GROMACS .gro file of C-alpha atoms in nm:
model
  392
    1MET     CA    1  10.765  12.938   9.665
    2SER     CA    2  10.677  12.604   9.823
    3THR     CA    3  10.471  12.639  10.114
    4ALA     CA    4  10.484  12.247  10.243
    5PRO     CA    5  10.715  12.155  10.469
    6ARG     CA    6  11.030  12.079  10.469
    7ILE     CA    7  11.202  11.771  10.678
    8GLY     CA    8  11.607  11.715  10.542
    9ASP     CA    9  11.794  11.465  10.495
   10GLU     CA   10  11.923  11.462  10.868
   11GLN     CA   11  11.595  11.445  10.980
   12ARG     CA   12  11.517  11.209  10.769
   13ARG     CA   13  11.844  10.945  10.854
   14ALA     CA   14  11.744  11.024  11.243
   15ARG     CA   15  11.385  10.831  11.146
   16LEU     CA   16  11.600  10.529  11.038
   17GLY     CA   17  11.708  10.464  11.420
   18THR     CA   18  11.402  10.484  11.535
   19ARG     CA   19  11.162  10.323  11.225
   20HIS     CA   20  11.375  10.069  11.121
   21LEU     CA   21  11.526   9.962  11.487
   22LEU     CA   22  11.894  10.066  11.435
   23ALA     CA   23  11.961  10.254  11.747
   24PRO     CA   24  12.032  10.041  12.060
   25ALA     CA   25  11.736  10.181  12.255
   26ARG     CA   26  11.506  10.104  11.967
   27ARG     CA   27  11.531   9.753  11.930
   28ALA     CA   28  11.259   9.481  11.852
   29ALA     CA   29  11.157   9.176  12.105
   30SER     CA   30  11.031   8.964  11.855
   31VAL     CA   31  11.117   8.877  11.426
   32GLU     CA   32  10.738   8.973  11.429
   33ALA     CA   33  10.807   9.337  11.609
   34VAL     CA   34  11.102   9.384  11.271
   35ALA     CA   35  10.918   9.232  11.033
   36ASP     CA   36  10.624   9.476  11.051
   37ALA     CA   37  10.864   9.766  11.127
   38LEU     CA   38  11.004   9.734  10.776
   39VAL     CA   39  10.690   9.616  10.608
   40ALA     CA   40  10.824   9.344  10.428
   41LEU     CA   41  11.231   9.145  10.426
   42HIS     CA   42  11.397   9.071  10.161
   43ALA     CA   43  11.372   8.665  10.152
   44THR     CA   44  11.518   8.606   9.787
   45ASP     CA   45  11.897   8.492   9.996
   46ALA     CA   46  11.745   8.249  10.292
   47ALA     CA   47  12.032   8.440  10.521
   48THR     CA   48  11.899   8.815  10.509
   49VAL     CA   49  11.591   8.749  10.698
   50TYR     CA   50  11.778   8.615  11.012
   51LEU     CA   51  12.045   8.885  10.920
   52SER     CA   52  11.795   9.176  10.919
   53ALA     CA   53  11.612   9.035  11.183
   54CYS     CA   54  11.952   8.983  11.370
   55ALA     CA   55  12.107   9.308  11.395
   56ARG     CA   56  11.771   9.489  11.502
   57LEU     CA   57  11.623   9.228  11.736
   58ALA     CA   58  11.743   9.319  12.146
   59GLU     CA   59  11.858   8.959  12.181
   60PRO     CA   60  11.949   8.808  11.864
   61SER     CA   61  11.879   8.451  11.775
   62PRO     CA   62  11.845   8.244  11.462
   63GLY     CA   63  11.555   8.034  11.663
   64ALA     CA   64  11.347   8.293  11.722
   65VAL     CA   65  11.354   8.336  11.343
   66ASP     CA   66  11.404   7.955  11.264
   67ARG     CA   67  11.000   7.975  11.536
   68ALA     CA   68  10.849   8.266  11.349
   69LEU     CA   69  10.897   8.079  10.955
   70TYR     CA   70  10.819   7.744  11.022
   71GLU     CA   71  10.646   7.625  11.402
   72HIS     CA   72  10.423   7.933  11.459
   73VAL     CA   73  10.431   8.054  11.060
   74THR     CA   74  10.350   8.438  11.202
   75LEU     CA   75  10.595   8.505  10.895
   76VAL     CA   76  10.568   8.362  10.500
   77LYS     CA   77  10.758   8.397  10.169
   78LEU     CA   78  10.556   8.579   9.925
   79LEU     CA   79  10.659   8.700   9.600
   80SER     CA   80  10.576   9.052   9.559
   81MET     CA   81  10.686   9.364   9.494
   82ARG     CA   82  10.972   9.427   9.185
   83ARG     CA   83  10.882   9.018   9.182
   84THR     CA   84  11.044   8.998   9.452
   85LEU     CA   85  11.063   8.669   9.713
   86PHE     CA   86  10.955   8.881  10.103
   87ALA     CA   87  10.929   8.769  10.434
   88VAL     CA   88  10.555   8.918  10.574
   89THR     CA   89  10.372   8.859  10.857
   90THR     CA   90  10.083   8.731  10.876
   91GLU     CA   91   9.869   9.009  10.985
   92VAL     CA   92  10.049   9.212  10.642
   93ALA     CA   93   9.984   8.899  10.437
   94PRO     CA   94   9.656   9.024  10.291
   95CYS     CA   95   9.781   9.337  10.173
   96VAL     CA   96  10.097   9.201  10.031
   97GLY     CA   97   9.875   8.889   9.816
   98SER     CA   98   9.603   9.134   9.705
   99SER     CA   99   9.794   9.448   9.612
  100THR     CA  100  10.076   9.236   9.451
  101ALA     CA  101  10.113   8.884   9.422
  102ARG     CA  102   9.784   8.811   9.271
  103GLU     CA  103   9.905   8.983   8.988
  104ILE     CA  104  10.245   8.919   8.977
  105ALA     CA  105  10.105   8.502   8.996
  106ARG     CA  106   9.887   8.564   8.764
  107ARG     CA  107  10.170   8.663   8.507
  108GLU     CA  108  10.420   8.392   8.610
  109ARG     CA  109  10.128   8.158   8.545
  110ALA     CA  110  10.170   8.286   8.185
  111THR     CA  111  10.499   8.314   8.131
  112LEU     CA  112  10.496   7.925   8.302
  113LEU     CA  113  10.272   7.828   8.037
  114LYS     CA  114  10.449   7.948   7.733
  115SER     CA  115  10.748   7.759   7.890
  116LEU     CA  116  10.601   7.450   7.910
  117ARG     CA  117  10.455   7.460   7.559
  118GLU     CA  118  10.790   7.599   7.412
  119ASN     CA  119  11.076   7.387   7.631
  120ALA     CA  120  10.945   7.110   7.780
  121GLU     CA  121  11.094   6.801   7.675
  122GLY     CA  122  10.932   6.444   7.569
  123GLY     CA  123  10.635   6.358   7.766
  124ALA     CA  124  10.259   6.478   7.641
  125PRO     CA  125  10.236   6.816   7.564
  126TRP     CA  126  10.173   7.079   7.756
  127ASP     CA  127   9.820   7.280   7.853
  128GLU     CA  128   9.690   7.416   8.046
  129HIS     CA  129   9.479   7.149   8.139
  130ARG     CA  130   9.778   6.892   8.192
  131LEU     CA  131   9.979   7.184   8.385
  132ALA     CA  132   9.580   7.162   8.608
  133ALA     CA  133   9.621   6.823   8.661
  134THR     CA  134   9.918   6.794   8.787
  135GLU     CA  135   9.902   7.079   9.031
  136ARG     CA  136   9.632   6.906   9.114
  137ALA     CA  137   9.822   6.579   9.117
  138ALA     CA  138  10.149   6.769   9.390
  139LEU     CA  139   9.893   6.921   9.641
  140GLU     CA  140   9.743   6.600   9.688
  141ALA     CA  141  10.104   6.364   9.675
  142LEU     CA  142  10.274   6.698   9.953
  143ALA     CA  143   9.938   6.668  10.177
  144ALA     CA  144   9.987   6.252  10.170
  145ARG     CA  145  10.364   6.320  10.246
  146GLY     CA  146  10.310   6.677  10.501
  147GLU     CA  147  10.594   6.793  10.381
  148ALA     CA  148  10.878   6.722  10.070
  149THR     CA  149  11.147   6.832   9.796
  150THR     CA  150  11.042   6.855   9.477
  151ALA     CA  151  11.290   6.563   9.469
  152GLU     CA  152  11.073   6.396   9.676
  153LEU     CA  153  10.685   6.504   9.531
  154GLY     CA  154  10.897   6.422   9.165
  155ARG     CA  155  10.840   6.005   9.246
  156ASP     CA  156  10.516   6.117   9.365
  157VAL     CA  157  10.364   6.294   9.047
  158PRO     CA  158  10.623   6.182   8.739
  159ALA     CA  159  10.548   6.467   8.530
  160LEU     CA  160  10.744   6.689   8.772
  161LYS     CA  161  11.076   6.456   8.691
  162GLU     CA  162  11.035   6.620   8.316
  163THR     CA  163  11.249   6.936   8.248
  164LEU     CA  164  11.273   7.245   8.033
  165LEU     CA  165  11.551   7.287   7.787
  166MET     CA  166  11.604   7.690   7.837
  167SER     CA  167  11.778   7.980   7.566
  168PRO     CA  168  11.849   7.664   7.365
  169GLY     CA  169  12.097   7.667   7.131
  170LYS     CA  170  12.297   7.971   7.346
  171PRO     CA  171  12.663   7.940   7.561
  172TYR     CA  172  12.403   8.011   7.901
  173GLU     CA  173  12.147   7.721   7.800
  174SER     CA  174  11.985   7.497   8.053
  175ARG     CA  175  11.807   7.232   8.187
  176GLN     CA  176  11.546   7.291   8.489
  177SER     CA  177  11.269   7.101   8.623
  178VAL     CA  178  10.917   7.115   8.511
  179GLY     CA  179  10.893   7.075   8.935
  180SER     CA  180  11.073   7.345   9.015
  181ARG     CA  181  10.915   7.564   8.849
  182VAL     CA  182  10.512   7.443   8.874
  183LEU     CA  183  10.612   7.392   9.307
  184ARG     CA  184  10.698   7.736   9.281
  185MET     CA  185  10.393   7.847   9.119
  186LEU     CA  186  10.232   7.690   9.350
  187ALA     CA  187  10.396   7.911   9.600
  188SER     CA  188  10.251   8.208   9.378
  189ASP     CA  189   9.931   8.169   9.436
  190GLY     CA  190   9.971   8.019   9.763
  191HIS     CA  191   9.839   7.685   9.814
  192VAL     CA  192  10.201   7.593   9.935
  193ARG     CA  193  10.476   7.712  10.127
  194ARG     CA  194  10.907   7.720  10.207
  195GLY     CA  195  10.956   7.462  10.484
  196ARG     CA  196  11.236   7.408  10.727
  197PRO     CA  197  11.578   7.451  10.541
  198ARG     CA  198  11.755   7.089  10.497
  199GLY     CA  199  12.089   7.198  10.687
  200SER     CA  200  12.164   7.590  10.817
  201TRP     CA  201  11.976   7.880  10.791
  202THR     CA  202  12.176   7.975  10.516
  203SER     CA  203  12.081   7.675  10.273
  204SER     CA  204  11.902   7.755   9.966
  205LEU     CA  205  11.755   7.387  10.015
  206TYR     CA  206  11.424   7.338  10.147
  207ALA     CA  207  11.102   7.145  10.164
  208TRP     CA  208  10.782   7.179  10.046
  209ALA     CA  209  10.487   7.247  10.338
  210PRO     CA  210  10.061   7.329  10.219
  211SER     CA  211   9.993   7.660  10.373
  212PRO     CA  212   9.647   7.744  10.381
  213ALA     CA  213   9.466   8.044  10.238
  214LEU     CA  214   9.535   8.420  10.265
  215PRO     CA  215   9.263   8.583  10.317
  216GLU     CA  216   9.164   8.819  10.059
  217MET     CA  217   9.112   9.153  10.033
  218PRO     CA  218   9.020   9.445   9.817
  219VAL     CA  219   9.280   9.537   9.478
  220ARG     CA  220   9.250   9.940   9.587
  221GLU     CA  221   9.177   9.891   9.936
  222ALA     CA  222   9.495   9.683   9.998
  223ARG     CA  223   9.728   9.926   9.801
  224ALA     CA  224   9.651  10.132  10.057
  225GLU     CA  225   9.700   9.978  10.344
  226LEU     CA  226  10.068   9.900  10.218
  227VAL     CA  227  10.111  10.241  10.125
  228ARG     CA  228  10.029  10.371  10.437
  229ARG     CA  229  10.237  10.133  10.609
  230TRP     CA  230  10.561  10.203  10.378
  231LEU     CA  231  10.489  10.577  10.444
  232ALA     CA  232  10.495  10.489  10.829
  233ALA     CA  233  10.831  10.275  10.772
  234TYR     CA  234  11.004  10.444  10.458
  235GLY     CA  235  10.862  10.848  10.493
  236PRO     CA  236  10.893  11.067  10.340
  237ALA     CA  237  10.946  10.970  10.026
  238THR     CA  238  10.874  11.064   9.633
  239GLU     CA  239  10.602  10.946   9.466
  240ALA     CA  240  10.934  10.747   9.267
  241ASP     CA  241  11.060  10.568   9.613
  242LEU     CA  242  10.744  10.399   9.625
  243LYS     CA  243  10.653  10.364   9.243
  244TRP     CA  244  10.989  10.151   9.237
  245TRP     CA  245  10.971   9.949   9.564
  246THR     CA  246  10.593   9.823   9.511
  247GLY     CA  247  10.633   9.736   9.184
  248TRP     CA  248  10.361   9.920   9.082
  249THR     CA  249  10.223  10.162   8.780
  250LEU     CA  250  10.245  10.484   8.828
  251ARG     CA  251   9.818  10.488   8.839
  252ASP     CA  252   9.797  10.301   9.086
  253THR     CA  253  10.087  10.475   9.237
  254ARG     CA  254   9.991  10.748   9.264
  255THR     CA  255   9.592  10.655   9.279
  256ALA     CA  256   9.724  10.413   9.669
  257LEU     CA  257   9.889  10.793   9.735
  258ALA     CA  258   9.551  10.979   9.695
  259ASP     CA  259   9.389  10.751   9.892
  260VAL     CA  260   9.586  10.772  10.212
  261GLY     CA  261   9.553  11.121  10.212
  262ALA     CA  262   9.932  11.130  10.135
  263VAL     CA  263  10.094  11.529  10.221
  264ASP     CA  264  10.313  11.722  10.014
  265VAL     CA  265  10.676  11.810  10.211
  266ARG     CA  266  11.042  11.924  10.057
  267LEU     CA  267  11.291  11.719  10.017
  268GLY     CA  268  11.664  11.801   9.994
  269ALA     CA  269  11.661  11.706   9.630
  270GLY     CA  270  11.259  11.799   9.600
  271ALA     CA  271  10.960  11.697   9.640
  272GLY     CA  272  10.861  11.389   9.852
  273LEU     CA  273  10.535  11.284  10.011
  274ALA     CA  274  10.452  11.183  10.391
  275LEU     CA  275  10.175  11.046  10.585
  276PRO     CA  276   9.918  11.335  10.727
  277GLY     CA  277  10.036  11.427  11.094
  278ASP     CA  278  10.401  11.271  11.038
  279LEU     CA  279  10.531  11.528  11.003
  280GLU     CA  280  10.832  11.591  11.331
  281ASP     CA  281  11.028  11.466  11.422
  282ASP     CA  282  11.090  11.142  11.572
  283ALA     CA  283  11.251  11.096  11.966
  284PRO     CA  284  11.613  11.133  11.971
  285ALA     CA  285  11.760  10.788  11.955
  286GLY     CA  286  12.089  10.874  11.997
  287ASP     CA  287  12.410  10.762  11.777
  288TRP     CA  288  12.390  10.407  11.633
  289ALA     CA  289  12.604  10.167  11.399
  290ALA     CA  290  12.480   9.888  11.220
  291LEU     CA  291  12.589   9.579  10.958
  292LEU     CA  292  12.309   9.500  10.769
  293PRO     CA  293  12.357   9.170  10.517
  294GLY     CA  294  12.304   9.200  10.156
  295LEU     CA  295  11.907   9.302  10.016
  296ASP     CA  296  11.897   9.433  10.354
  297PRO     CA  297  11.528   9.671  10.311
  298THR     CA  298  11.675   9.965  10.478
  299ALA     CA  299  11.941   9.944  10.174
  300MET     CA  300  11.705   9.911   9.944
  301GLY     CA  301  11.420  10.119  10.081
  302TRP     CA  302  11.471  10.373   9.814
  303ARG     CA  303  11.520  10.420   9.453
  304GLU     CA  304  11.719  10.771   9.532
  305ARG     CA  305  11.964  10.762   9.767
  306ASP     CA  306  12.203  11.016   9.809
  307TRP     CA  307  12.054  11.134  10.143
  308TYR     CA  308  12.187  10.794  10.273
  309LEU     CA  309  12.466  10.653  10.056
  310ASP     CA  310  12.686  10.862   9.900
  311PRO     CA  311  12.708  10.747   9.478
  312GLU     CA  312  13.090  10.696   9.485
  313HIS     CA  313  12.982  10.430   9.741
  314VAL     CA  314  12.771  10.263   9.482
  315PRO     CA  315  13.036  10.044   9.215
  316PHE     CA  316  13.224   9.916   9.585
  317LEU     CA  317  12.849   9.833   9.787
  318PHE     CA  318  12.644   9.703   9.425
  319ASP     CA  319  12.667   9.456   9.236
  320ARG     CA  320  12.549   9.496   8.849
  321ALA     CA  321  12.179   9.390   8.831
  322GLY     CA  322  12.193   9.713   9.135
  323ASN     CA  323  12.209   9.406   9.431
  324VAL     CA  324  12.345   9.560   9.752
  325GLY     CA  325  12.550   9.395   9.926
  326PRO     CA  326  12.690   9.394  10.331
  327THR     CA  327  12.620   9.735  10.407
  328VAL     CA  328  12.777   9.930  10.762
  329TRP     CA  329  12.607  10.210  10.905
  330TRP     CA  330  12.666  10.517  11.075
  331ASN     CA  331  12.383  10.691  11.175
  332GLY     CA  332  12.198  10.676  10.915
  333ARG     CA  333  12.474  10.658  10.639
  334VAL     CA  334  12.629  10.348  10.468
  335VAL     CA  335  13.007  10.422  10.498
  336GLY     CA  336  13.174  10.113  10.421
  337GLY     CA  337  13.053   9.685  10.448
  338TRP     CA  338  13.149   9.417  10.583
  339ALA     CA  339  13.217   9.077  10.486
  340GLN     CA  340  13.278   8.724  10.632
  341ARG     CA  341  13.600   8.534  10.649
  342ALA     CA  342  13.579   8.181  10.573
  343ASN     CA  343  13.770   8.150  10.999
  344GLY     CA  344  13.451   8.341  11.105
  345GLU     CA  345  13.571   8.659  11.132
  346ILE     CA  346  13.390   8.922  11.079
  347VAL     CA  347  13.581   9.209  10.870
  348TRP     CA  348  13.522   9.558  10.750
  349ARG     CA  349  13.628   9.881  10.515
  350LEU     CA  350  13.513  10.234  10.558
  351LEU     CA  351  13.499  10.388  10.205
  352GLU     CA  352  13.416  10.752  10.427
  353ASP     CA  353  13.608  10.874  10.746
  354ALA     CA  354  13.342  10.850  10.990
  355GLY     CA  355  13.531  10.936  11.342
  356ARG     CA  356  13.660  10.768  11.617
  357GLU     CA  357  13.368  10.679  11.779
  358ALA     CA  358  13.181  10.574  11.458
  359GLY     CA  359  13.481  10.301  11.441
  360ALA     CA  360  13.427  10.158  11.797
  361ALA     CA  361  13.130  10.153  11.760
  362ILE     CA  362  13.100   9.945  11.485
  363ALA     CA  363  13.338   9.672  11.578
  364ALA     CA  364  13.122   9.681  11.921
  365GLU     CA  365  12.893   9.542  11.652
  366ALA     CA  366  13.094   9.329  11.432
  367GLY     CA  367  13.173   9.174  11.769
  368ARG     CA  368  12.728   9.174  11.822
  369LEU     CA  369  12.710   8.969  11.507
  370SER     CA  370  13.014   8.691  11.535
  371SER     CA  371  12.831   8.645  11.912
  372TRP     CA  372  12.552   8.480  11.816
  373ILE     CA  373  12.662   8.363  11.438
  374GLY     CA  374  12.899   8.095  11.587
  375GLU     CA  375  13.023   7.890  11.395
  376THR     CA  376  12.820   7.996  11.060
  377ARG     CA  377  12.905   8.105  10.786
  378VAL     CA  378  12.764   8.341  10.528
  379THR     CA  379  12.811   8.408  10.159
  380PRO     CA  380  12.584   8.695  10.010
  381ARG     CA  381  12.382   8.520   9.673
  382PHE     CA  382  12.493   8.812   9.508
  383ARG     CA  383  12.845   8.852   9.597
  384THR     CA  384  12.970   9.276   9.548
  385PRO     CA  385  13.330   9.407   9.492
  386LEU     CA  386  13.357   9.531   9.820
  387GLU     CA  387  13.272   9.200   9.993
  388ARG     CA  388  13.458   8.957   9.787
  389GLU     CA  389  13.800   9.169   9.781
  390LEU     CA  390  13.768   9.130  10.216
  391VAL     CA  391  13.734   8.787  10.174
  392ARG     CA  392  14.050   8.712  10.017
   0.00000   0.00000   0.00000
């Protein structure tokens, strides 16, 4: 019989209120504190960074997120874990970059070159030399402009206006601009960053700006540091959870766990791991409710989710690709989903009976969300069945 200490599901759920800054008494004073508490904020959907941060701020403010992303640049976006775009603080960025983003960028470059060779329409043939020359020209044009969209850079670098025919002959055949792919590649390599959106904070139309190179860390050291941060925020958890969250190989995952000295624990569903010295319960945070956006880091933090999400709720709250939609939480469990209607009203539906106290707290959170979101209208990038139904 295992002698490893046991950490039950209820204890794990209690940690969410404190470590993920969801209990009112634990909310943060800064966007950077939120990002560090969660290690990284999902940024595939432009609105998610704002919604995730403001759900955890004592004084929610889209302007504070704007300043962190585009003025002070204390948050940077990196294509990293699971080939997903995340926003991380400049303190965390070197370990994310060296542990994960650099390898992703290497693969992205190989994919881009293959696509350019096989799918480019018109113009000169593409190879490594032409791609490198185009990238240099794009960076020079961007430096001269200071900030520019892909279309604007295309006026300075004609090669960026060429097109790629994707999936020729298929029902889903499409065309992409070479510029969109090259600029994403330069961002993956850390040479450029996404600038302020052209429109509201929900917009996905943005300009590019030059970006200073990230400091490099030894890969093994970077992986260990990322695991240490992840276990502090999401632990205890399973080896499979960490492998899924990072997108690493099993070998790299186990090496990093060994490097931080992770200790065995017993979870409700079996074997788990925790940081040494992190086995005690957190101080009680009190009851809490939360309305979290699609792709929120808490909802997407683990591969094995039964301890906070009833499997029967999954068809309502996830799309077919496994992306979570907006969720309603009560004391560490997902109990329903929410949406914003065209008139701005925040509506929700519970998928289980959470009790009268939960209902009142959820209504208060909906009011809090409505008060700071104002006239902005948010439609998740990845629509889910319950969200679609709620906005009818």
